Short mmCIF file of C-alpha atoms in Angstrom, two decimals:
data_model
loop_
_atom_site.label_atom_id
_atom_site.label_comp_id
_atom_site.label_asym_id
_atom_site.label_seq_id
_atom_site.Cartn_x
_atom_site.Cartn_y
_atom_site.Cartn_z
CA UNK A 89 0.00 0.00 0.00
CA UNK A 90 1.83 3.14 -1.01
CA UNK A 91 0.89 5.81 1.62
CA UNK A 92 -0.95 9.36 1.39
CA UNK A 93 0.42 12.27 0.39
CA UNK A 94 -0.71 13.83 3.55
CA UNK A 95 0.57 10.55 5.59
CA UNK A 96 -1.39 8.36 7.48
CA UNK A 97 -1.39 6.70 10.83
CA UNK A 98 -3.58 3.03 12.33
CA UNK A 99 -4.88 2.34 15.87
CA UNK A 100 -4.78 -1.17 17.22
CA UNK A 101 -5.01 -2.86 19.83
CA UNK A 102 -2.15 -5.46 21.74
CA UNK A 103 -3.56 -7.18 25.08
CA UNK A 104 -3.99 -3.75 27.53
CA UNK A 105 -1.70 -1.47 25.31
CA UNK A 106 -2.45 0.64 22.32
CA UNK A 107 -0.09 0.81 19.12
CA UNK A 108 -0.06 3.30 16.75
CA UNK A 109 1.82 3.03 13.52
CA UNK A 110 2.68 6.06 11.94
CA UNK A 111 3.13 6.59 7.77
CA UNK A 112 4.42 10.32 7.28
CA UNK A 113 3.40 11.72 3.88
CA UNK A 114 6.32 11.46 0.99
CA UNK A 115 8.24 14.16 -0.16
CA UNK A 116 7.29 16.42 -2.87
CA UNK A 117 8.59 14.72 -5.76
CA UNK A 118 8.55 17.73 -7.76
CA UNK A 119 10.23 20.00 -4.70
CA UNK A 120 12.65 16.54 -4.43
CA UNK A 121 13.44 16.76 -8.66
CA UNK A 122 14.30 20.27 -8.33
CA UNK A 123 16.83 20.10 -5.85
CA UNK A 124 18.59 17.34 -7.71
CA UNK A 125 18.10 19.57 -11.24
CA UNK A 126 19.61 22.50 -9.23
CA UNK A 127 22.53 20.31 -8.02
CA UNK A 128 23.22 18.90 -11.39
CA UNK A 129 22.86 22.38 -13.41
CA UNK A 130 25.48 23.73 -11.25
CA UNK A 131 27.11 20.77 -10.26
CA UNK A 132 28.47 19.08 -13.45
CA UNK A 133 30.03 22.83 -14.64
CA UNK A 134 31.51 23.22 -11.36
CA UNK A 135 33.54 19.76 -11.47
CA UNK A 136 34.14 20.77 -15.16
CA UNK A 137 36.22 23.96 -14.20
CA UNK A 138 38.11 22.13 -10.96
CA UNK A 139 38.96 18.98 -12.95
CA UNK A 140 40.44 21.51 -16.53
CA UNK A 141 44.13 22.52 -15.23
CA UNK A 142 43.82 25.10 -18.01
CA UNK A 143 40.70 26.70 -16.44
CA UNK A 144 41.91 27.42 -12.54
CA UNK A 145 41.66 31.06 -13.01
CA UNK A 146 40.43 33.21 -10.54
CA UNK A 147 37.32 34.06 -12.00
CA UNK A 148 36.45 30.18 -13.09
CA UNK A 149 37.84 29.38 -9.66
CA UNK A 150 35.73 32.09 -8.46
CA UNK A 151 32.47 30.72 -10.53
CA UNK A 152 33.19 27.05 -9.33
CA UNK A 153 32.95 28.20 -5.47
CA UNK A 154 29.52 29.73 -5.88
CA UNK A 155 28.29 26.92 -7.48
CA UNK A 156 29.47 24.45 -4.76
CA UNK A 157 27.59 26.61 -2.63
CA UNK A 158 24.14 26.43 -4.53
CA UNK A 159 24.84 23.02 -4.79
CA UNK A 160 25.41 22.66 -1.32
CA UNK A 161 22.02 24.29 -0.61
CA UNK A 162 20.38 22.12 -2.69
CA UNK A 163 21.76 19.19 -1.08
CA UNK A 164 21.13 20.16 1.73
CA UNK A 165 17.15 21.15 1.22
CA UNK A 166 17.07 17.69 0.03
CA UNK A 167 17.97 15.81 2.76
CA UNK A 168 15.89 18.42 4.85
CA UNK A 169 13.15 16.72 2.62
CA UNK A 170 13.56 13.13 3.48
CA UNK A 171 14.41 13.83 7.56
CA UNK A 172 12.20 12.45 9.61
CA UNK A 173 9.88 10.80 7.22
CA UNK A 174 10.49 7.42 8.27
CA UNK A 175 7.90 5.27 9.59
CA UNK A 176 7.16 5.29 13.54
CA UNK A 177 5.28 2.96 15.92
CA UNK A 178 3.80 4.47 19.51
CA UNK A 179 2.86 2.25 22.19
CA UNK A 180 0.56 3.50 25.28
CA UNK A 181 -0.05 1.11 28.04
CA UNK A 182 -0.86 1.91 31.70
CA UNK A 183 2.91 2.77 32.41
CA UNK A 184 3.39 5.43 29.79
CA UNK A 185 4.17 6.40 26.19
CA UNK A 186 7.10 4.30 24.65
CA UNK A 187 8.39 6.07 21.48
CA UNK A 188 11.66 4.86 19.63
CA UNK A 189 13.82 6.91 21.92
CA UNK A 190 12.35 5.06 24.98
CA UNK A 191 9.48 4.88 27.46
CA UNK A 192 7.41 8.49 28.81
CA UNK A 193 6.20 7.80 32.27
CA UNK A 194 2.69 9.16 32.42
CA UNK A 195 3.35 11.29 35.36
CA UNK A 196 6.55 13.18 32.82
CA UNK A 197 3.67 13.60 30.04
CA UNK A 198 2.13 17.21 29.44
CA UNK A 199 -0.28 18.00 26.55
CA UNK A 200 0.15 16.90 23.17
CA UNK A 201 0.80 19.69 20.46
CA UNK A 202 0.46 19.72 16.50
CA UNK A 203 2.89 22.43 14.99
CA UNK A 204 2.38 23.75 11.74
CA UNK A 205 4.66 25.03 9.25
CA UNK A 206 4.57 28.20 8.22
CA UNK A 207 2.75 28.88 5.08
CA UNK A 208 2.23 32.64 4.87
CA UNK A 209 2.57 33.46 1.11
CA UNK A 210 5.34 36.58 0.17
CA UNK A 211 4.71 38.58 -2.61
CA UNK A 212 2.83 36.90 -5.88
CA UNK A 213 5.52 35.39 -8.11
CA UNK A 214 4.52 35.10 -11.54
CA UNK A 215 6.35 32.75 -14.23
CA UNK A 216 9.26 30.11 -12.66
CA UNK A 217 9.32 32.18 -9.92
CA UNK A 218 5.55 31.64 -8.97
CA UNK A 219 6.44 27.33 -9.92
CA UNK A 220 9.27 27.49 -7.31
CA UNK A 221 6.65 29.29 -4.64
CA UNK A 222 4.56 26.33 -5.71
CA UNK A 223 6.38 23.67 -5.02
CA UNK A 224 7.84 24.93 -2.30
CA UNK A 225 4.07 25.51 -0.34
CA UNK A 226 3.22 22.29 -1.70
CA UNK A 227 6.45 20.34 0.19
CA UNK A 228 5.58 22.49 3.28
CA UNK A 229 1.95 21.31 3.52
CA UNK A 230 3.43 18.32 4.42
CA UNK A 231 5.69 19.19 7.38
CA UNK A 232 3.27 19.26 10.73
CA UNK A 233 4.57 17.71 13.44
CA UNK A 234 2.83 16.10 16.67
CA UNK A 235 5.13 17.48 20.30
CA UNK A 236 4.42 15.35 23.52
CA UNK A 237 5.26 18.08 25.93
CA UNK A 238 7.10 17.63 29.11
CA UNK A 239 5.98 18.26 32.66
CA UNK A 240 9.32 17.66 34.29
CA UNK A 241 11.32 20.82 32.08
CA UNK A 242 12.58 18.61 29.12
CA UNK A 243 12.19 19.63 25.56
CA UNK A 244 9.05 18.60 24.10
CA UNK A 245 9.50 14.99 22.24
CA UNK A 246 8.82 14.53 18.42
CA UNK A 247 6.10 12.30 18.02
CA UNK A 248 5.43 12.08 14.12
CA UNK A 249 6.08 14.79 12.00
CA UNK A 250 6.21 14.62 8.20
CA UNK A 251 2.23 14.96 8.04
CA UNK A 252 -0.26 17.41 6.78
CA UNK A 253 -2.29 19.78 9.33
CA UNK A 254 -5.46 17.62 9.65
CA UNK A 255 -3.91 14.24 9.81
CA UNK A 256 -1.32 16.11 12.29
CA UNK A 257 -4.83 16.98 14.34
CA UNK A 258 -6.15 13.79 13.81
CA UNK A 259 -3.21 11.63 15.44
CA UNK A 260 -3.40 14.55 18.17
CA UNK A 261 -6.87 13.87 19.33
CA UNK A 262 -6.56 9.93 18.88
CA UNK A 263 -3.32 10.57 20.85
CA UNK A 264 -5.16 12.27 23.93
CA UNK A 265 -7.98 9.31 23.43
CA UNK A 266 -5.57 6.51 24.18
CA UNK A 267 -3.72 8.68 26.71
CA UNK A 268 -7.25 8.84 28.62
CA UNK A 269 -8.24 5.46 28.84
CA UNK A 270 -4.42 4.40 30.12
CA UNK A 271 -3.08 6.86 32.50
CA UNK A 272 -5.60 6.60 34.88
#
């Protein structure tokens, strides 16, 4: 089953405790194309200049170092893309929250939060401009994230993130269901 593009997450139930397997949405293929098209236009003529003896001029030099800084950007927005997408199992039971990192004691456990990305549009683009903006808003659609937040002054723990706002909300409220009926 190839997941959602706004990810997807399943309730069952194990004896007393409740899973929860979580499938984050994919990456934007388009957003994930144009990094690697960006890395490659700028890439390739960058390697050209460094590996031509008869083109390590200042200027070419010059030329090659900005481009292994786009394409360092790009590279870098790309494996921004794929962090945290992986697939993640919950358990709640009547001693606490066990993530991959390890096991929440119900008494540590705050509220749960669902942080969105931001999405606030600049200026109207028009042309490639307005494609990149699209592509862009598209890829960050798909980046809420579900916090567990911490009673005892810890950082809030990443519960899924890699989802889209109302999937995001709707682990969040099954979250606090299953929370309910175990830490009593």
């Amino acid at each position: 089953m190839r997941p959602r593009r706004s990810g997807a997450f399943t309730l069952r139930q194990e004896g007393e405790a409740t899973l929860i397997d979580i499938t984050p949405a994919r990456p934007d293929l388009a957003f994930m194309a144009a990094a690697v098209l960006l890395a490659g236009l700028f890439g390739l003529p960058a390697l050209a200049i460094v590996l031509n003896p008869a083109r390590h001029d200042a200027l070419s030099l010059g030329a090659a170092a900005c481009a292994a800084v786009i394409v360092a950007l790009a590279l870098t927005a790309l494996h921004r893309s794929l962090a945290g997408r992986g697939r993640r199992q919950l358990r709640l039971d009547s001693i606490g929250l066990t993530t991959e990192t390890g096991l929440l004691p119900w008494p540590t456990l705050g509220e749960r939060r669902v942080e969105l990305p931001d999405l606030r549009q600049g200026q109207p683009a028009s042309g490639i401009h307005a494609l990149a903006a699209n592509i862009a808003a598209q890829h960050r659609a798909a980046e809420a994230k579900v916090l567990q937040l911490r009673r005892d002054g810890q950082p809030p723990v990443p519960l899924a993130s890699g989802l889209d706002a109302h999937t995001a909300a709707a682990l969040r409220e099954a979250l606090d269901n299953a929370a309910a009926r175990h830490a009593q």
